[in-house]
């Protein structure tokens, strides 16, 4: 019985190792695409608002297929870099109903995506991530104010 358990554990370890190797190789193969998306997001944000970033993020995610992991990662990467480079991110973040585990953020994301004619799950998932981004931004802002005082 012990040999069976050790055999199963060995198979699991080998499969996990193969999975890590594959994922690392895949990330390296996507590096140029990710860098290109980050550059595009930075340029896009130069003279745009956070609302424009949200709209473009919805479009980027809406173009992803059902199993477009690379596309979805690029859409979320676009969103974060774009929001990092706009001047009114804090104002925009204060206008959305984010709270950890809250259904209201999903409802907001669903409505926002539908308004952009992007009703797919990729759009909703990406815009829901915006709630986490905004929550982290406001925590950072509070920490900065505390440190300045």
PDB file of C-alpha atoms in Angstrom:
ATOM      1  CA  UNK A   1       0.000   0.000   0.000  1.00  0.00           C
ATOM      2  CA  UNK A   2       2.838   2.404   0.860  1.00  0.00           C
ATOM      3  CA  UNK A   3       4.421   1.757  -2.557  1.00  0.00           C
ATOM      4  CA  UNK A   4       1.169   2.787  -4.261  1.00  0.00           C
ATOM      5  CA  UNK A   5       0.987   6.014  -2.288  1.00  0.00           C
ATOM      6  CA  UNK A   6       4.638   6.826  -3.030  1.00  0.00           C
ATOM      7  CA  UNK A   7       4.059   6.015  -6.705  1.00  0.00           C
ATOM      8  CA  UNK A   8       1.065   8.323  -6.872  1.00  0.00           C
ATOM      9  CA  UNK A   9       2.966  11.094  -5.095  1.00  0.00           C
ATOM     10  CA  UNK A  10       5.873  10.680  -7.533  1.00  0.00           C
ATOM     11  CA  UNK A  11       3.502  10.989 -10.510  1.00  0.00           C
ATOM     12  CA  UNK A  12       1.936  14.123  -8.992  1.00  0.00           C
ATOM     13  CA  UNK A  13       5.376  15.700  -8.416  1.00  0.00           C
ATOM     14  CA  UNK A  14       6.476  14.903 -11.981  1.00  0.00           C
ATOM     15  CA  UNK A  15       3.254  16.310 -13.458  1.00  0.00           C
ATOM     16  CA  UNK A  16       3.555  19.443 -11.321  1.00  0.00           C
ATOM     17  CA  UNK A  17       7.162  19.881 -12.487  1.00  0.00           C
ATOM     18  CA  UNK A  18       6.099  19.546 -16.122  1.00  0.00           C
ATOM     19  CA  UNK A  19       3.328  22.079 -15.530  1.00  0.00           C
ATOM     20  CA  UNK A  20       5.701  24.621 -13.987  1.00  0.00           C
ATOM     21  CA  UNK A  21       8.202  24.105 -16.820  1.00  0.00           C
ATOM     22  CA  UNK A  22       5.466  24.551 -19.453  1.00  0.00           C
ATOM     23  CA  UNK A  23       4.032  27.671 -17.804  1.00  0.00           C
ATOM     24  CA  UNK A  24       7.484  29.253 -17.430  1.00  0.00           C
ATOM     25  CA  UNK A  25       8.253  28.518 -21.093  1.00  0.00           C
ATOM     26  CA  UNK A  26       4.889  29.931 -22.142  1.00  0.00           C
ATOM     27  CA  UNK A  27       5.413  33.155 -20.151  1.00  0.00           C
ATOM     28  CA  UNK A  28       8.851  33.612 -21.756  1.00  0.00           C
ATOM     29  CA  UNK A  29       7.351  33.099 -25.215  1.00  0.00           C
ATOM     30  CA  UNK A  30       4.712  35.781 -24.479  1.00  0.00           C
ATOM     31  CA  UNK A  31       7.157  38.321 -23.042  1.00  0.00           C
ATOM     32  CA  UNK A  32       7.380  40.443 -26.215  1.00  0.00           C
ATOM     33  CA  UNK A  33       3.576  40.577 -26.510  1.00  0.00           C
ATOM     34  CA  UNK A  34       3.246  41.594 -22.852  1.00  0.00           C
ATOM     35  CA  UNK A  35       5.901  44.309 -23.259  1.00  0.00           C
ATOM     36  CA  UNK A  36       4.153  45.578 -26.385  1.00  0.00           C
ATOM     37  CA  UNK A  37       0.832  45.745 -24.501  1.00  0.00           C
ATOM     38  CA  UNK A  38       2.457  47.644 -21.621  1.00  0.00           C
ATOM     39  CA  UNK A  39       3.937  50.156 -24.072  1.00  0.00           C
ATOM     40  CA  UNK A  40       0.554  50.561 -25.778  1.00  0.00           C
ATOM     41  CA  UNK A  41      -1.174  51.104 -22.415  1.00  0.00           C
ATOM     42  CA  UNK A  42       1.386  53.722 -21.385  1.00  0.00           C
ATOM     43  CA  UNK A  43       0.963  55.609 -24.661  1.00  0.00           C
ATOM     44  CA  UNK A  44      -2.815  55.252 -24.544  1.00  0.00           C
ATOM     45  CA  UNK A  45      -2.962  56.767 -21.051  1.00  0.00           C
ATOM     46  CA  UNK A  46      -0.896  59.853 -21.888  1.00  0.00           C
ATOM     47  CA  UNK A  47      -3.822  62.135 -22.705  1.00  0.00           C
ATOM     48  CA  UNK A  48      -6.698  59.991 -21.557  1.00  0.00           C
ATOM     49  CA  UNK A  49      -8.813  59.604 -18.437  1.00  0.00           C
ATOM     50  CA  UNK A  50      -9.242  56.587 -16.193  1.00  0.00           C
ATOM     51  CA  UNK A  51     -12.710  56.211 -17.700  1.00  0.00           C
ATOM     52  CA  UNK A  52     -11.084  55.885 -21.137  1.00  0.00           C
ATOM     53  CA  UNK A  53      -8.784  53.219 -19.685  1.00  0.00           C
ATOM     54  CA  UNK A  54     -11.790  51.296 -18.363  1.00  0.00           C
ATOM     55  CA  UNK A  55     -13.532  51.513 -21.738  1.00  0.00           C
ATOM     56  CA  UNK A  56     -10.443  50.339 -23.631  1.00  0.00           C
ATOM     57  CA  UNK A  57      -9.869  47.572 -21.069  1.00  0.00           C
ATOM     58  CA  UNK A  58     -13.410  46.346 -21.696  1.00  0.00           C
ATOM     59  CA  UNK A  59     -12.719  46.345 -25.436  1.00  0.00           C
ATOM     60  CA  UNK A  60      -9.390  44.533 -25.018  1.00  0.00           C
ATOM     61  CA  UNK A  61     -10.989  41.852 -22.827  1.00  0.00           C
ATOM     62  CA  UNK A  62     -14.081  41.632 -25.025  1.00  0.00           C
ATOM     63  CA  UNK A  63     -11.885  40.617 -27.955  1.00  0.00           C
ATOM     64  CA  UNK A  64     -10.693  37.519 -26.044  1.00  0.00           C
ATOM     65  CA  UNK A  65     -12.186  34.140 -26.825  1.00  0.00           C
ATOM     66  CA  UNK A  66     -13.402  31.602 -24.311  1.00  0.00           C
ATOM     67  CA  UNK A  67      -9.955  30.137 -23.713  1.00  0.00           C
ATOM     68  CA  UNK A  68      -7.806  33.175 -24.550  1.00  0.00           C
ATOM     69  CA  UNK A  69      -5.546  33.093 -21.494  1.00  0.00           C
ATOM     70  CA  UNK A  70      -2.858  35.162 -23.203  1.00  0.00           C
ATOM     71  CA  UNK A  71      -5.424  37.683 -24.386  1.00  0.00           C
ATOM     72  CA  UNK A  72      -7.011  37.929 -20.951  1.00  0.00           C
ATOM     73  CA  UNK A  73      -3.648  38.472 -19.263  1.00  0.00           C
ATOM     74  CA  UNK A  74      -2.823  41.193 -21.796  1.00  0.00           C
ATOM     75  CA  UNK A  75      -6.194  42.887 -21.204  1.00  0.00           C
ATOM     76  CA  UNK A  76      -5.649  42.901 -17.446  1.00  0.00           C
ATOM     77  CA  UNK A  77      -2.077  44.085 -17.928  1.00  0.00           C
ATOM     78  CA  UNK A  78      -3.349  46.897 -20.165  1.00  0.00           C
ATOM     79  CA  UNK A  79      -5.855  47.913 -17.508  1.00  0.00           C
ATOM     80  CA  UNK A  80      -3.298  48.092 -14.704  1.00  0.00           C
ATOM     81  CA  UNK A  81      -0.643  49.967 -16.701  1.00  0.00           C
ATOM     82  CA  UNK A  82      -3.210  52.357 -18.152  1.00  0.00           C
ATOM     83  CA  UNK A  83      -4.644  53.173 -14.725  1.00  0.00           C
ATOM     84  CA  UNK A  84      -1.127  53.560 -13.329  1.00  0.00           C
ATOM     85  CA  UNK A  85      -0.473  56.265 -15.919  1.00  0.00           C
ATOM     86  CA  UNK A  86      -3.613  58.414 -15.776  1.00  0.00           C
ATOM     87  CA  UNK A  87      -4.011  61.459 -13.580  1.00  0.00           C
ATOM     88  CA  UNK A  88      -7.567  60.849 -12.386  1.00  0.00           C
ATOM     89  CA  UNK A  89      -7.352  57.229 -11.232  1.00  0.00           C
ATOM     90  CA  UNK A  90      -8.231  58.081  -7.621  1.00  0.00           C
ATOM     91  CA  UNK A  91     -11.349  59.982  -8.669  1.00  0.00           C
ATOM     92  CA  UNK A  92     -12.468  57.131 -10.914  1.00  0.00           C
ATOM     93  CA  UNK A  93     -11.776  54.543  -8.213  1.00  0.00           C
ATOM     94  CA  UNK A  94     -13.917  56.484  -5.759  1.00  0.00           C
ATOM     95  CA  UNK A  95     -16.806  56.315  -8.231  1.00  0.00           C
ATOM     96  CA  UNK A  96     -17.007  52.516  -8.454  1.00  0.00           C
ATOM     97  CA  UNK A  97     -18.571  50.197  -5.836  1.00  0.00           C
ATOM     98  CA  UNK A  98     -15.617  47.993  -4.952  1.00  0.00           C
ATOM     99  CA  UNK A  99     -15.543  45.935  -1.788  1.00  0.00           C
ATOM    100  CA  UNK A 100     -13.819  42.604  -1.338  1.00  0.00           C
ATOM    101  CA  UNK A 101     -16.237  39.759  -2.010  1.00  0.00           C
ATOM    102  CA  UNK A 102     -19.008  42.169  -2.948  1.00  0.00           C
ATOM    103  CA  UNK A 103     -21.585  41.310  -5.565  1.00  0.00           C
ATOM    104  CA  UNK A 104     -22.005  45.004  -6.360  1.00  0.00           C
ATOM    105  CA  UNK A 105     -18.620  45.105  -8.141  1.00  0.00           C
ATOM    106  CA  UNK A 106     -19.625  42.194 -10.364  1.00  0.00           C
ATOM    107  CA  UNK A 107     -22.938  43.927 -11.068  1.00  0.00           C
ATOM    108  CA  UNK A 108     -21.111  47.163 -11.884  1.00  0.00           C
ATOM    109  CA  UNK A 109     -18.652  45.334 -14.172  1.00  0.00           C
ATOM    110  CA  UNK A 110     -21.485  43.478 -15.920  1.00  0.00           C
ATOM    111  CA  UNK A 111     -23.365  46.731 -16.530  1.00  0.00           C
ATOM    112  CA  UNK A 112     -20.225  48.583 -17.639  1.00  0.00           C
ATOM    113  CA  UNK A 113     -19.295  45.826 -20.104  1.00  0.00           C
ATOM    114  CA  UNK A 114     -22.831  45.718 -21.504  1.00  0.00           C
ATOM    115  CA  UNK A 115     -22.723  49.498 -22.018  1.00  0.00           C
ATOM    116  CA  UNK A 116     -19.536  48.956 -24.044  1.00  0.00           C
ATOM    117  CA  UNK A 117     -21.230  46.156 -26.060  1.00  0.00           C
ATOM    118  CA  UNK A 118     -18.798  43.690 -24.444  1.00  0.00           C
ATOM    119  CA  UNK A 119     -20.937  41.283 -22.449  1.00  0.00           C
ATOM    120  CA  UNK A 120     -18.559  38.310 -22.370  1.00  0.00           C
ATOM    121  CA  UNK A 121     -17.135  36.775 -19.223  1.00  0.00           C
ATOM    122  CA  UNK A 122     -13.618  37.995 -20.093  1.00  0.00           C
ATOM    123  CA  UNK A 123     -14.759  41.621 -19.944  1.00  0.00           C
ATOM    124  CA  UNK A 124     -16.642  41.110 -16.687  1.00  0.00           C
ATOM    125  CA  UNK A 125     -13.695  39.300 -15.111  1.00  0.00           C
ATOM    126  CA  UNK A 126     -11.231  42.002 -16.160  1.00  0.00           C
ATOM    127  CA  UNK A 127     -13.387  44.883 -14.959  1.00  0.00           C
ATOM    128  CA  UNK A 128     -14.096  43.074 -11.695  1.00  0.00           C
ATOM    129  CA  UNK A 129     -10.310  43.031 -11.166  1.00  0.00           C
ATOM    130  CA  UNK A 130     -10.509  46.806 -11.301  1.00  0.00           C
ATOM    131  CA  UNK A 131     -12.140  46.675  -7.873  1.00  0.00           C
ATOM    132  CA  UNK A 132      -9.031  45.027  -6.416  1.00  0.00           C
ATOM    133  CA  UNK A 133      -6.820  47.533  -8.203  1.00  0.00           C
ATOM    134  CA  UNK A 134      -8.778  50.498  -6.841  1.00  0.00           C
ATOM    135  CA  UNK A 135      -8.881  49.043  -3.356  1.00  0.00           C
ATOM    136  CA  UNK A 136      -5.080  48.731  -3.387  1.00  0.00           C
ATOM    137  CA  UNK A 137      -4.701  52.262  -4.755  1.00  0.00           C
ATOM    138  CA  UNK A 138      -6.759  53.766  -1.938  1.00  0.00           C
ATOM    139  CA  UNK A 139      -4.811  51.781   0.670  1.00  0.00           C
ATOM    140  CA  UNK A 140      -1.576  53.135  -0.844  1.00  0.00           C
ATOM    141  CA  UNK A 141      -2.997  56.668  -0.782  1.00  0.00           C
ATOM    142  CA  UNK A 142      -3.956  56.347   2.895  1.00  0.00           C
ATOM    143  CA  UNK A 143      -0.485  55.010   3.730  1.00  0.00           C
ATOM    144  CA  UNK A 144       1.141  57.959   1.950  1.00  0.00           C
ATOM    145  CA  UNK A 145      -1.004  60.436   3.889  1.00  0.00           C
ATOM    146  CA  UNK A 146      -0.150  58.683   7.163  1.00  0.00           C
ATOM    147  CA  UNK A 147       3.560  58.793   6.364  1.00  0.00           C
ATOM    148  CA  UNK A 148       3.369  62.496   5.421  1.00  0.00           C
ATOM    149  CA  UNK A 149       1.711  63.419   8.727  1.00  0.00           C
TER     150      UNK A 149
END
